[in-house]
Amino acid sequence: AIMQGEEVSKPVLQVINTRAIATGNGPPRYRVLMSDGVNTLSSFMLATQLNSLVEEERLSAQCICQVNRFIVNSLKDGRRVVILMDLNVLKTADQVGGNIGNPVPYNEGQGQQRSSAPAANPPPSKPQQQNSNLSVAGPAAPKYHAPSNQFGKASAPSSVKTPGGSQTKVVPIASLNPYQSKWTICARVTQKGQIRTWSNSRGEGKLFSIELVDESGEIRATAFNDQADKFFPLIELNKVYYFTKGNLKTANKQYTAVKNDYEITFTNETSVVPCDDAQHLPSVQFEFVPISDLENTPKDAIVDVIGICKSYEDVTKITVKANNREVSKRNVHLMDTSGKLVTATLWGNEAEQFDGSRQPVIAIKGARVSDFGGRSLSVMSTSTVVINPDSPEAFKLRGWYEFDSEGQLLEGTSISDARGGSASGANTNWKTLFEAKSENLGQGDKADYFSCVGTVVHLRKENCMYQACPSQDCNKKVIDQQNGLYRCEKCDREFPNFKYRMMLLVTIADCLEYQWVTCFQESAEFILGQKANFLGELKEKNEQAFEEVFQNANFNTYEFRIRVKLETYNDESRIKATALEVKPVNYREYSKRLIASIRRNAQLG
Amino acid sequence: MVDVHEVPRPRIATGHLAQHIGKPVCFVGRVEKIHPTGKLFVLSDGEGKHTTVELSEPLDEEISGVLEVVGRVTNQATIMCMSYVQFREDKSPFDLELYNEALKIIHEFPDYFPFG
């Protein structure tokens, strides 16, 4: 009745949803989807003096309000807008609980509008806050473009000029169904798959799939054979096009996570035309999980992440056993403000074309969490990877990484490196000995690994070597048979010789703590600066020189990579520490870490 | 004049010269220019700012790269050099910017880095 221009006094309506529209310079304007129990209509705008109602969440989805004063404006294209000047909230949203009745969209001849939330929000199946979706603040689903100013531009999206000059009406994706054959949608490509070929008993062919999104929803589209050839080079990820005339059929849910009952198949009548006026379309939507939270994410979950690509590995080719095909893969390491690093695996073309120079920000939508090495991510064919996305999160990350001293100097603790023995650049877990002890590292079921800078303060000369089996890979202690032969139980053989193997107990210390560490062959040889065999001989022939080696080794400072584990020996449990690797101190990196640590502690006050 | 080598001499950057006039200091910087007479040269610190160093006797060798100068700050905010050491950069380059960061911390937390 209102739309017909009649005088209605103080109608009582239910708010189905509210949406903020950015106006450039000025307060946001809120557009409201209202229902009277029978119909819904989204052509309601809130007068700016009522903005506080939305901001304080008194006016929110599902609340009931009585409109005291309103004006009806007619737009150039004949549509009517109701401006709400004054209203009372009769019942707040939580008192109401749900939509009253089953209102259907009021059809003004403009095309269908869904009665549920406007499509800029993720589809209803995702858990929604009951509060109004203030897209400006965007707590749950950050959006990259301001939601549409549908009233300002009356021409878009309701009509579009095709190159032929004729006007076609654009419909929302949500309204597509197999019973309508002539339709045009204006949508952004949020995911583009690779061309896949198949060959089976019925023949062979090729296809590629894309995912499209507009404000009303999302839908998957597939192009086969000729259409695949025609459109694959034309259609680009993240760009907006007008898609006209394709086949609609029921979606094959096992192939896709897209929330739509139908999917599109391109036919030879389908046309794809680039759309310039695309500001109102939501871009790829992400819900980022901080990398530190991934540790608690179950295996096989699908998540979105964003991080700085701190380092990346070269692309490698591996052969898939299942179909004997070679596929490229590449590991990249992402870090975010949580200070944690995660390894993400890229496959195929994405792996090959990846350029990680200048440490770009990478956003991944729909990566699968695996429990490889703790927690890692795998990019699937349905995932989307965006490099340096145009989004507030990306800018925030870049700002934190470049300018915040902590971001620059943070080495990052990798959650993908739980079994990592080697300390490789960005993946090391630096601790002081004090931290290692106070954090009770090694007391869990698994061994813990950390790196530290320490000074050798004592070395145990006695029993630092043992006689080991001379076989290549066997280090078992041999038994001296006293007849010139040595027996190895593991190899079940006797040898006329043995090799000296070191097992050196060293005390290392830093400014607060000390720790006994066992050093085997390589580490011990590094610390002592002599080979085990030479030392063995020296011990027998020249005691003094032997002692001197140990004297010289004392009070040197190195970087240690240490493994701590709880070990039980004859009913006694003790924490045992082993030095896996000993290296000279890289003073530059050490200084950087110290400076970062000082600055961090200074901020804590 | 007391030998500067027997008193504490704080490490400073060009920005700290003004606060240390008349005092013995230790300055680390990269050689930018050497005056033809050999009695003057210019060093740049980690922030790129220049400091002039004067000598009582002209240089008797070529200097280049990073230098550590011990001397006294003159009224004109130059350094009267008593002795210098050239840093060897054959094994690894000296990170002057990082040194500057460390200097900032030293001056920011004098409780923990007392001078003498």
XYZ file of C-alpha atoms in Angstrom:
721
model
C 0.000 0.000 0.000
C 2.810 2.348 0.823
C 4.309 1.702 -2.553
C 1.069 2.607 -4.216
C 1.315 6.023 -2.706
C -1.502 5.583 -0.253
C -1.526 7.218 3.090
C -0.766 4.668 5.744
C -0.503 5.724 9.312
C 2.163 4.274 11.519
C 2.723 0.906 9.892
C 4.298 -1.793 11.990
C 6.999 -3.634 10.091
C 9.678 -6.173 10.799
C 13.265 -5.483 9.873
C 14.676 -8.417 8.001
C 18.069 -6.955 7.450
C 20.021 -3.740 7.402
C 22.930 -2.769 5.228
C 25.273 0.158 5.374
C 26.072 2.044 2.252
C 29.188 4.130 2.197
C 28.591 7.572 0.921
C 32.130 8.781 0.486
C 32.276 11.822 2.707
C 29.532 11.744 5.232
C 27.860 9.357 7.591
C 26.912 5.917 6.275
C 23.367 5.433 5.063
C 21.499 2.352 6.072
C 19.277 0.511 3.693
C 16.712 -1.724 5.335
C 14.906 -4.777 4.118
C 11.441 -4.658 5.719
C 8.608 -7.109 5.876
C 4.956 -6.703 6.756
C 4.508 -10.408 7.180
C 3.310 -10.853 3.634
C 5.887 -9.120 1.495
C 9.412 -7.893 1.883
C 10.834 -4.843 0.276
C 14.326 -3.540 0.362
C 13.636 -0.047 -0.847
C 13.763 1.456 2.604
C 16.390 3.946 3.618
C 16.971 5.134 7.135
C 17.209 8.878 7.614
C 20.655 9.676 8.920
C 19.301 11.011 12.201
C 18.245 7.449 12.943
C 21.695 5.967 12.189
C 22.394 5.612 15.889
C 19.613 3.056 16.159
C 21.499 0.708 13.911
C 24.863 1.504 15.407
C 23.616 0.835 18.894
C 22.001 -2.307 17.601
C 18.539 -1.430 18.718
C 17.383 -1.525 15.147
C 18.600 -4.813 13.797
C 17.498 -7.815 11.795
C 14.263 -9.340 13.080
C 13.299 -6.492 15.332
C 9.826 -5.062 15.028
C 9.345 -1.357 14.661
C 6.593 1.115 14.103
C 7.230 3.765 11.533
C 5.956 7.115 12.703
C 7.011 9.243 9.824
C 8.145 8.432 6.345
C 8.429 9.924 2.906
C 8.153 8.196 -0.397
C 10.591 9.288 -3.067
C 10.238 8.331 -6.672
C 13.402 7.676 -8.576
C 14.020 8.452 -12.199
C 13.412 4.930 -13.325
C 10.087 4.761 -11.637
C 11.166 2.937 -8.523
C 9.984 4.162 -5.191
C 12.064 4.526 -2.105
C 10.669 4.926 1.374
C 12.737 7.117 3.659
C 12.154 6.301 7.308
C 12.205 9.550 9.211
C 11.071 8.437 12.607
C 10.393 5.050 14.081
C 10.075 3.244 17.391
C 11.532 -0.127 18.055
C 8.664 -2.088 19.558
C 10.450 -5.344 20.098
C 14.175 -5.855 19.746
C 15.604 -8.640 17.654
C 16.367 -11.041 20.430
C 12.859 -10.695 21.724
C 11.443 -11.657 18.369
C 13.640 -14.548 17.447
C 12.862 -15.004 13.805
C 11.153 -13.747 10.681
C 7.413 -13.495 11.105
C 5.382 -15.260 8.502
C 6.907 -16.235 5.254
C 7.185 -12.985 3.430
C 7.937 -13.050 -0.255
C 9.673 -10.261 -2.071
C 7.396 -7.531 -3.276
C 7.626 -7.612 -6.992
C 7.725 -4.191 -8.513
C 8.623 -5.675 -11.832
C 12.246 -5.144 -11.084
C 13.212 -8.764 -10.834
C 13.233 -11.015 -7.831
C 14.815 -10.087 -4.606
C 15.326 -12.783 -2.046
C 13.571 -12.358 1.251
C 16.562 -13.464 3.185
C 19.689 -11.467 3.694
C 20.967 -9.405 0.789
C 23.565 -11.279 -1.119
C 26.544 -9.260 -0.109
C 26.561 -11.400 3.001
C 27.607 -15.005 2.956
C 24.695 -17.371 2.262
C 22.356 -18.080 5.174
C 23.746 -21.463 5.992
C 26.781 -19.881 7.537
C 26.211 -18.966 11.184
C 25.207 -15.321 11.210
C 25.239 -12.849 14.008
C 21.747 -11.733 14.879
C 22.987 -8.179 14.957
C 22.799 -6.080 11.882
C 25.477 -6.744 9.379
C 27.342 -3.512 9.497
C 29.419 -3.967 6.431
C 31.465 -0.952 7.305
C 32.946 -2.574 10.379
C 32.769 -6.082 8.938
C 33.648 -8.306 11.890
C 33.030 -11.717 10.398
C 33.299 -11.414 6.661
C 35.530 -8.607 5.571
C 34.465 -7.167 2.242
C 36.784 -5.596 -0.197
C 34.421 -3.201 -1.925
C 31.804 -0.969 -0.398
C 28.359 -2.503 -0.712
C 26.341 -1.251 -3.593
C 24.870 2.153 -3.723
C 21.879 0.816 -5.503
C 19.883 3.970 -5.317
C 22.524 6.295 -6.521
C 23.070 4.456 -9.740
C 19.604 3.644 -10.817
C 20.819 2.258 -14.108
C 23.052 -0.450 -12.757
C 22.383 -3.288 -12.089
C 18.906 -3.336 -13.449
C 19.823 -2.817 -17.066
C 22.890 -3.318 -19.118
C 23.854 -2.250 -22.594
C 25.192 -5.110 -24.619
C 27.464 -4.159 -27.501
C 24.566 -4.610 -29.863
C 22.857 -1.706 -28.195
C 19.857 -3.620 -26.902
C 19.072 -3.462 -23.249
C 18.900 -6.671 -21.258
C 17.788 -6.984 -17.721
C 20.248 -8.346 -15.255
C 18.915 -10.787 -12.729
C 20.455 -11.873 -9.457
C 22.255 -15.199 -9.364
C 19.902 -16.357 -6.640
C 16.989 -16.234 -9.047
C 18.498 -18.491 -11.705
C 16.601 -21.697 -12.277
C 16.263 -24.286 -15.064
C 12.868 -22.942 -16.077
C 14.176 -19.661 -17.335
C 16.370 -19.826 -20.364
C 16.974 -16.198 -21.230
C 18.850 -14.541 -18.444
C 21.802 -12.278 -17.904
C 23.761 -12.040 -14.725
C 26.500 -9.650 -13.785
C 28.999 -11.460 -11.652
C 32.578 -11.581 -10.496
C 34.724 -14.623 -11.133
C 35.906 -15.686 -7.697
C 37.516 -18.897 -8.725
C 38.816 -20.176 -12.026
C 39.919 -23.752 -12.389
C 42.436 -25.153 -14.800
C 41.472 -26.849 -18.048
C 41.018 -30.501 -17.300
C 40.852 -33.148 -19.934
C 39.283 -36.534 -19.630
C 38.987 -39.549 -21.731
C 36.666 -42.425 -21.024
C 34.672 -45.012 -22.896
C 32.230 -42.408 -24.135
C 34.916 -40.268 -25.649
C 37.098 -37.506 -24.463
C 36.829 -33.809 -23.867
C 37.958 -30.896 -21.804
C 36.371 -28.516 -19.375
C 37.054 -25.771 -16.944
C 34.925 -24.439 -14.128
C 34.489 -21.092 -12.540
C 32.669 -19.763 -9.524
C 30.633 -16.624 -9.886
C 29.351 -14.314 -7.232
C 27.039 -11.322 -7.110
C 25.137 -9.680 -4.276
C 22.475 -12.371 -4.257
C 24.653 -15.426 -4.089
C 27.122 -17.622 -5.825
C 26.982 -20.256 -8.536
C 29.321 -22.564 -10.324
C 29.636 -22.567 -14.098
C 31.330 -25.043 -16.377
C 32.399 -24.701 -19.989
C 33.065 -27.779 -22.077
C 35.087 -28.415 -25.213
C 34.542 -25.572 -27.679
C 33.245 -23.213 -25.056
C 36.176 -24.118 -22.886
C 38.542 -23.146 -25.664
C 36.614 -19.989 -26.371
C 36.238 -18.680 -22.864
C 39.274 -19.915 -20.978
C 41.557 -17.149 -22.238
C 38.826 -14.523 -21.980
C 37.663 -15.073 -18.447
C 39.986 -13.768 -15.754
C 39.894 -14.330 -12.048
C 38.425 -11.489 -10.004
C 37.027 -9.670 -13.019
C 33.366 -8.959 -13.592
C 31.399 -10.022 -16.658
C 27.859 -10.199 -17.958
C 26.994 -13.825 -18.549
C 24.009 -14.490 -20.785
C 22.119 -17.649 -21.577
C 23.450 -20.889 -20.337
C 21.929 -24.140 -19.232
C 20.848 -24.494 -15.660
C 20.866 -27.900 -14.091
C 20.866 -29.286 -10.598
C 24.227 -28.929 -9.005
C 26.439 -31.900 -8.453
C 27.229 -31.124 -4.836
C 30.047 -33.619 -4.599
C 32.208 -31.546 -6.890
C 31.794 -28.226 -5.276
C 31.235 -26.376 -2.066
C 29.366 -23.599 -3.827
C 26.055 -22.893 -2.185
C 23.534 -23.060 -4.949
C 21.116 -25.768 -5.905
C 21.912 -25.242 -9.552
C 24.919 -24.782 -11.702
C 25.451 -23.303 -15.116
C 26.731 -25.030 -18.206
C 27.851 -22.800 -21.022
C 26.279 -23.506 -24.399
C 27.155 -22.174 -27.819
C 24.583 -19.460 -27.218
C 26.284 -18.272 -24.077
C 27.921 -14.892 -24.225
C 30.403 -13.380 -21.851
C 30.913 -9.644 -21.938
C 33.206 -7.686 -19.647
C 31.419 -5.366 -17.272
C 33.022 -2.088 -16.331
C 30.631 -0.897 -13.701
C 31.479 -3.497 -11.153
C 31.995 -1.517 -8.014
C 28.905 -2.894 -6.374
C 29.831 -6.510 -6.619
C 31.388 -8.238 -3.658
C 34.808 -9.561 -4.377
C 36.214 -12.820 -3.156
C 35.071 -13.175 0.410
C 37.434 -14.369 3.038
C 37.126 -15.301 6.674
C 40.695 -15.376 7.820
C 41.921 -17.625 10.573
C 45.061 -16.477 12.415
C 47.869 -18.897 11.770
C 48.279 -19.516 15.486
C 44.695 -20.809 15.604
C 45.431 -23.381 12.956
C 47.139 -25.483 15.584
C 43.724 -26.125 17.058
C 42.017 -26.621 13.740
C 41.110 -30.207 12.971
C 42.725 -31.990 10.074
C 40.925 -31.692 6.727
C 39.122 -28.514 7.726
C 38.825 -25.864 5.029
C 40.074 -22.441 6.083
C 41.030 -19.066 4.707
C 44.365 -17.621 5.685
C 46.357 -14.536 4.933
C 50.023 -13.979 5.587
C 53.297 -12.547 4.370
C 55.233 -15.015 2.292
C 58.381 -14.907 4.380
C 60.143 -17.497 2.312
C 59.394 -19.992 -0.369
C 61.009 -23.053 -1.833
C 61.721 -23.959 -5.400
C 59.127 -25.751 -7.426
C 59.621 -29.497 -7.582
C 58.016 -32.150 -9.723
C 56.655 -35.246 -8.109
C 54.952 -38.220 -9.678
C 51.505 -39.105 -8.483
C 51.419 -42.826 -8.008
C 47.709 -43.091 -8.661
C 47.818 -42.133 -12.304
C 51.528 -41.903 -12.930
C 51.319 -38.240 -13.725
C 53.921 -35.667 -12.923
C 52.674 -32.717 -10.970
C 54.484 -29.618 -9.811
C 54.460 -28.546 -6.252
C 55.966 -25.751 -4.231
C 56.072 -25.022 -0.523
C 55.653 -21.473 0.606
C 55.937 -20.221 4.163
C 53.406 -17.719 5.410
C 53.598 -15.654 8.554
C 51.025 -13.368 10.121
C 50.853 -11.049 13.095
C 50.448 -13.996 15.466
C 54.111 -14.636 14.860
C 53.475 -18.146 13.670
C 54.585 -19.575 10.375
C 52.743 -22.134 8.363
C 53.827 -24.015 5.282
C 51.348 -23.999 2.424
C 51.707 -26.269 -0.571
C 50.831 -24.982 -4.024
C 50.230 -27.362 -6.894
C 50.303 -27.342 -10.662
C 50.317 -24.069 -12.525
C 50.042 -22.033 -9.389
C 53.196 -23.655 -8.074
C 55.045 -23.022 -11.287
C 53.980 -19.449 -11.767
C 54.399 -18.402 -8.165
C 56.606 -15.407 -7.614
C 57.468 -14.898 -4.005
C 59.980 -12.145 -4.506
C 59.566 -9.063 -2.328
C 57.656 -11.095 0.232
C 54.105 -10.597 -1.052
C 50.989 -10.866 1.026
C 49.180 -14.044 0.097
C 45.539 -14.777 0.833
C 44.240 -18.302 0.386
C 40.569 -19.158 0.406
C 39.547 -22.708 0.982
C 42.871 -24.260 1.843
C 42.779 -27.653 3.474
C 44.422 -28.149 6.853
C 46.598 -31.210 7.110
C 48.447 -32.581 10.075
C 51.695 -32.964 8.181
C 54.514 -31.854 10.459
C 52.022 -30.438 12.927
C 49.777 -28.295 10.857
C 50.201 -27.328 7.222
C 47.996 -26.117 4.443
C 47.337 -27.579 1.071
C 45.928 -25.513 -1.742
C 43.289 -27.490 -3.611
C 41.829 -27.053 -7.058
C 38.833 -25.408 -5.443
C 40.951 -23.004 -3.445
C 41.668 -19.479 -4.528
C 45.043 -17.909 -4.022
C 45.303 -14.138 -4.285
C 48.688 -12.472 -4.245
C 48.830 -8.996 -2.706
C 45.060 -8.679 -2.475
C 43.530 -5.269 -2.424
C 42.121 -5.540 1.066
C 42.428 -3.954 4.494
C 43.875 -7.150 5.974
C 46.599 -7.230 3.374
C 47.505 -3.607 3.988
C 47.536 -4.142 7.711
C 49.851 -7.109 7.343
C 52.157 -5.276 5.007
C 52.270 -2.306 7.399
C 53.012 -4.550 10.366
C 55.704 -6.417 8.517
C 57.482 -3.451 6.986
C 57.286 -0.829 9.673
C 56.629 -2.449 12.969
C 60.036 -3.484 14.181
C 58.626 -6.671 15.541
C 57.260 -7.622 12.180
C 60.580 -7.081 10.491
C 62.714 -8.911 12.924
C 60.429 -11.750 13.902
C 61.766 -15.102 12.802
C 58.417 -16.752 13.256
C 57.720 -20.013 15.004
C 56.642 -22.574 12.482
C 53.700 -24.779 13.270
C 54.543 -26.898 10.246
C 57.879 -27.869 11.587
C 57.042 -29.951 14.629
C 59.498 -32.619 13.708
C 61.930 -30.193 12.159
C 65.487 -31.111 12.923
C 67.202 -28.584 10.719
C 67.142 -24.921 11.578
C 66.480 -23.255 8.257
C 66.234 -19.498 8.307
C 62.692 -18.479 9.011
C 61.671 -21.632 10.783
C 63.790 -21.708 13.886
C 62.444 -21.611 17.337
C 64.855 -19.494 19.372
C 64.837 -19.782 23.127
C 67.173 -18.941 25.925
C 68.104 -21.854 28.166
C 66.096 -20.238 30.910
C 63.001 -20.202 28.714
C 63.583 -23.784 27.704
C 63.641 -24.887 31.316
C 60.795 -22.712 32.499
C 58.589 -23.761 29.603
C 59.229 -27.371 30.491
C 60.248 -28.219 27.000
C 60.676 -31.924 26.448
C 58.303 -33.003 29.146
C 55.483 -33.884 26.818
C 55.177 -37.098 24.884
C 57.105 -35.816 21.938
C 60.535 -34.349 21.768
C 60.792 -30.589 21.634
C 63.215 -28.731 19.460
C 64.664 -25.307 19.935
C 67.676 -23.243 19.026
C 69.739 -21.162 21.373
C 72.990 -19.270 21.639
C 75.189 -20.703 24.347
C 78.745 -20.803 25.614
C 80.591 -24.009 26.326
C 81.633 -23.926 29.963
C 82.603 -27.494 30.593
C 83.368 -30.638 28.641
C 83.616 -34.083 30.076
C 86.799 -35.681 28.881
C 86.176 -39.056 30.478
C 84.178 -41.481 28.424
C 83.698 -39.038 25.643
C 84.329 -41.691 23.034
C 83.393 -45.256 22.505
C 84.449 -47.944 20.116
C 81.848 -48.392 17.459
C 81.145 -50.769 14.641
C 83.161 -49.827 11.584
C 80.281 -50.574 9.198
C 78.983 -47.605 7.310
C 75.610 -47.021 8.888
C 76.032 -48.841 12.118
C 77.109 -47.003 15.219
C 76.591 -49.723 17.769
C 79.204 -50.175 20.426
C 81.414 -53.163 19.706
C 82.583 -55.673 22.249
C 86.307 -56.126 22.564
C 86.835 -59.851 22.237
C 90.371 -59.438 23.551
C 91.729 -61.404 20.660
C 92.187 -58.526 18.268
C 88.634 -58.844 17.061
C 85.663 -56.695 17.875
C 82.121 -57.968 17.721
C 79.085 -56.004 16.695
C 75.856 -57.527 17.942
C 73.664 -55.600 15.545
C 75.530 -56.626 12.421
C 76.261 -59.985 13.959
C 79.825 -59.830 12.725
C 83.336 -59.571 14.014
C 85.771 -56.956 12.840
C 89.484 -56.527 13.251
C 88.989 -52.805 13.790
C 86.557 -50.233 15.007
C 85.887 -46.560 14.574
C 85.891 -44.039 17.335
C 82.572 -42.365 17.850
C 82.075 -39.362 20.034
C 79.463 -38.924 22.659
C 80.527 -35.792 24.405
C 78.773 -34.362 27.406
C 79.007 -30.613 27.326
C 77.665 -27.980 29.643
C 76.490 -24.898 27.839
C 75.371 -21.738 29.497
C 73.769 -18.442 28.633
C 73.137 -15.400 30.795
C 70.610 -17.065 33.060
C 70.874 -20.827 32.874
C 73.028 -23.779 32.043
C 72.241 -27.104 30.450
C 73.981 -30.449 30.013
C 73.874 -31.434 26.386
C 75.039 -34.590 24.681
C 76.943 -34.013 21.477
C 77.424 -36.832 19.057
C 79.960 -37.171 16.319
C 79.438 -34.109 14.119
C 78.602 -31.671 16.889
C 81.404 -32.914 19.096
C 83.935 -32.751 16.306
C 82.852 -29.213 15.578
C 83.217 -28.099 19.174
C 86.552 -29.784 19.675
C 87.810 -28.906 16.256
C 89.200 -32.387 15.671
C 88.042 -35.591 14.088
C 87.062 -38.480 16.341
C 89.643 -40.848 14.987
C 92.427 -38.346 15.499
C 91.269 -37.709 19.020
C 91.174 -41.402 19.744
C 94.774 -41.759 18.757
C 95.759 -38.599 20.582
C 94.282 -39.883 23.776
C 96.430 -42.955 23.658
C 99.609 -41.327 22.538
C 99.718 -37.830 23.900
C 97.642 -37.141 26.970
C 98.715 -33.556 27.237
C 97.808 -32.648 23.706
C 94.513 -34.421 24.254
C 93.790 -32.260 27.283
C 94.769 -29.164 25.385
C 92.114 -29.819 22.771
C 89.519 -29.724 25.488
C 90.958 -26.603 27.054
C 90.785 -24.764 23.783
C 87.250 -25.855 23.166
C 86.091 -24.315 26.395
C 84.392 -20.911 26.588
C 83.458 -20.684 22.958
C 80.046 -19.469 21.971
C 77.949 -21.155 19.329
C 74.419 -21.539 18.063
C 72.967 -24.856 19.175
C 69.992 -26.699 17.784
C 68.765 -28.821 20.665
C 66.356 -31.672 21.051
C 64.946 -32.274 24.514
C 63.011 -35.327 25.532
C 61.910 -37.082 28.621
C 63.691 -40.443 28.801
C 63.231 -43.285 31.198
C 66.251 -45.282 32.187
C 65.960 -47.913 34.879
C 62.809 -46.497 36.385
C 64.211 -43.035 36.441
C 62.900 -40.335 34.137
C 65.134 -37.534 33.157
C 65.094 -34.769 30.597
C 67.816 -35.458 28.113
C 69.134 -32.839 25.757
C 70.985 -33.576 22.559
C 72.753 -31.120 20.343
C 71.688 -31.835 16.804
C 73.688 -29.125 15.186
C 76.311 -26.679 16.330
C 77.116 -23.638 14.274
C 79.079 -20.452 14.626
C 76.952 -17.584 15.845
C 75.478 -15.424 13.156
C 75.874 -12.171 15.000
C 73.764 -10.107 12.682
C 70.723 -12.317 13.073
C 71.393 -12.634 16.777
C 71.566 -8.850 17.167
C 68.355 -8.426 15.263
C 66.611 -10.924 17.499
C 67.934 -9.248 20.602
C 66.894 -5.806 19.444
C 63.417 -7.082 18.631
C 63.227 -8.763 21.997
C 64.325 -5.609 23.816
C 61.794 -3.508 21.978
C 59.047 -6.018 22.663
C 59.826 -6.144 26.347
C 60.077 -2.359 26.517
C 56.563 -2.090 25.154
C 55.223 -4.380 27.805
C 56.348 -1.799 30.338
C 94.983 16.349 28.545
C 93.956 13.053 30.014
C 94.449 10.202 27.596
C 91.098 9.311 26.228
C 92.002 5.680 26.360
C 91.917 5.626 30.121
C 88.457 6.994 30.646
C 85.107 5.587 29.654
C 84.131 6.731 26.206
C 80.511 6.187 25.198
C 79.643 5.008 21.725
C 77.767 7.654 19.857
C 76.251 8.454 16.522
C 76.301 11.803 14.728
C 73.108 12.821 16.479
C 74.765 12.588 19.895
C 77.738 14.803 19.100
C 76.113 17.919 20.499
C 75.561 16.345 23.913
C 79.145 15.203 24.227
C 81.141 18.323 23.403
C 84.456 18.193 25.134
C 84.040 14.581 26.119
C 85.837 11.467 24.940
C 83.746 9.304 22.651
C 83.880 6.318 20.385
C 82.417 6.723 16.918
C 81.942 4.038 14.277
C 81.274 5.070 10.703
C 81.997 4.490 7.060
C 84.637 6.564 5.263
C 83.013 9.014 2.876
C 85.704 11.554 1.999
C 89.324 12.168 2.843
C 90.723 15.656 2.682
C 93.758 15.986 0.394
C 95.911 17.126 3.297
C 95.182 13.865 5.053
C 94.341 15.658 8.296
C 90.601 15.520 7.894
C 88.115 12.907 6.859
C 84.381 12.444 6.891
C 82.548 9.421 8.222
C 78.887 8.548 7.841
C 77.031 6.769 10.619
C 74.280 4.134 10.399
C 71.695 6.762 9.601
C 73.768 8.285 6.842
C 74.623 11.451 8.746
C 78.130 12.794 8.353
C 80.731 13.544 11.004
C 84.066 15.219 10.450
C 87.144 13.715 12.071
C 90.336 15.699 12.544
C 93.813 14.379 13.114
C 96.844 15.983 14.748
C 99.134 14.210 12.279
C 98.151 13.533 8.682
C 97.176 9.986 7.733
C 100.015 7.727 6.797
C 97.909 5.044 5.139
C 94.862 4.611 2.963
C 91.675 4.194 4.911
C 88.384 2.903 3.605
C 85.303 1.041 4.760
C 84.141 1.095 8.330
C 86.276 2.719 10.990
C 86.085 3.005 14.747
C 87.460 6.322 15.959
C 88.268 7.134 19.591
C 88.699 10.792 20.363
C 87.270 13.923 21.915
C 84.410 16.031 20.594
C 85.479 19.564 19.721
C 83.432 22.744 20.119
C 82.635 22.638 16.441
C 81.063 19.180 16.874
C 83.857 17.406 15.091
C 85.923 14.645 16.582
C 89.599 15.107 17.400
C 90.876 11.645 16.695
C 93.282 9.994 19.129
C 93.267 6.557 17.582
C 91.342 4.558 15.056
C 90.773 0.959 14.039
C 89.718 -0.244 10.626
C 87.079 -2.982 10.668
C 87.901 -5.965 8.560
C 85.087 -6.760 6.213
C 86.638 -9.703 4.392
C 84.682 -12.369 6.271
C 81.364 -10.588 6.473
C 80.249 -7.003 5.955
C 79.694 -4.845 8.990
C 76.045 -3.945 9.316
C 76.184 -0.250 10.164
C 72.412 0.134 10.284
C 72.137 -2.663 12.810
C 74.901 -1.027 14.851
C 72.842 2.132 14.810
C 69.809 0.255 16.137
C 71.949 -1.087 18.949
C 73.209 2.420 19.704
C 69.654 3.663 20.029
C 68.929 0.984 22.577
C 72.078 1.717 24.540
C 71.127 5.353 24.831
C 67.498 4.586 25.534
C 68.251 2.340 28.495
C 71.182 3.935 30.309
C 70.335 1.919 33.431
C 71.333 -1.246 31.710
C 74.213 0.198 29.732
C 76.011 2.473 32.165
C 78.922 4.413 30.814
C 81.790 3.958 33.185
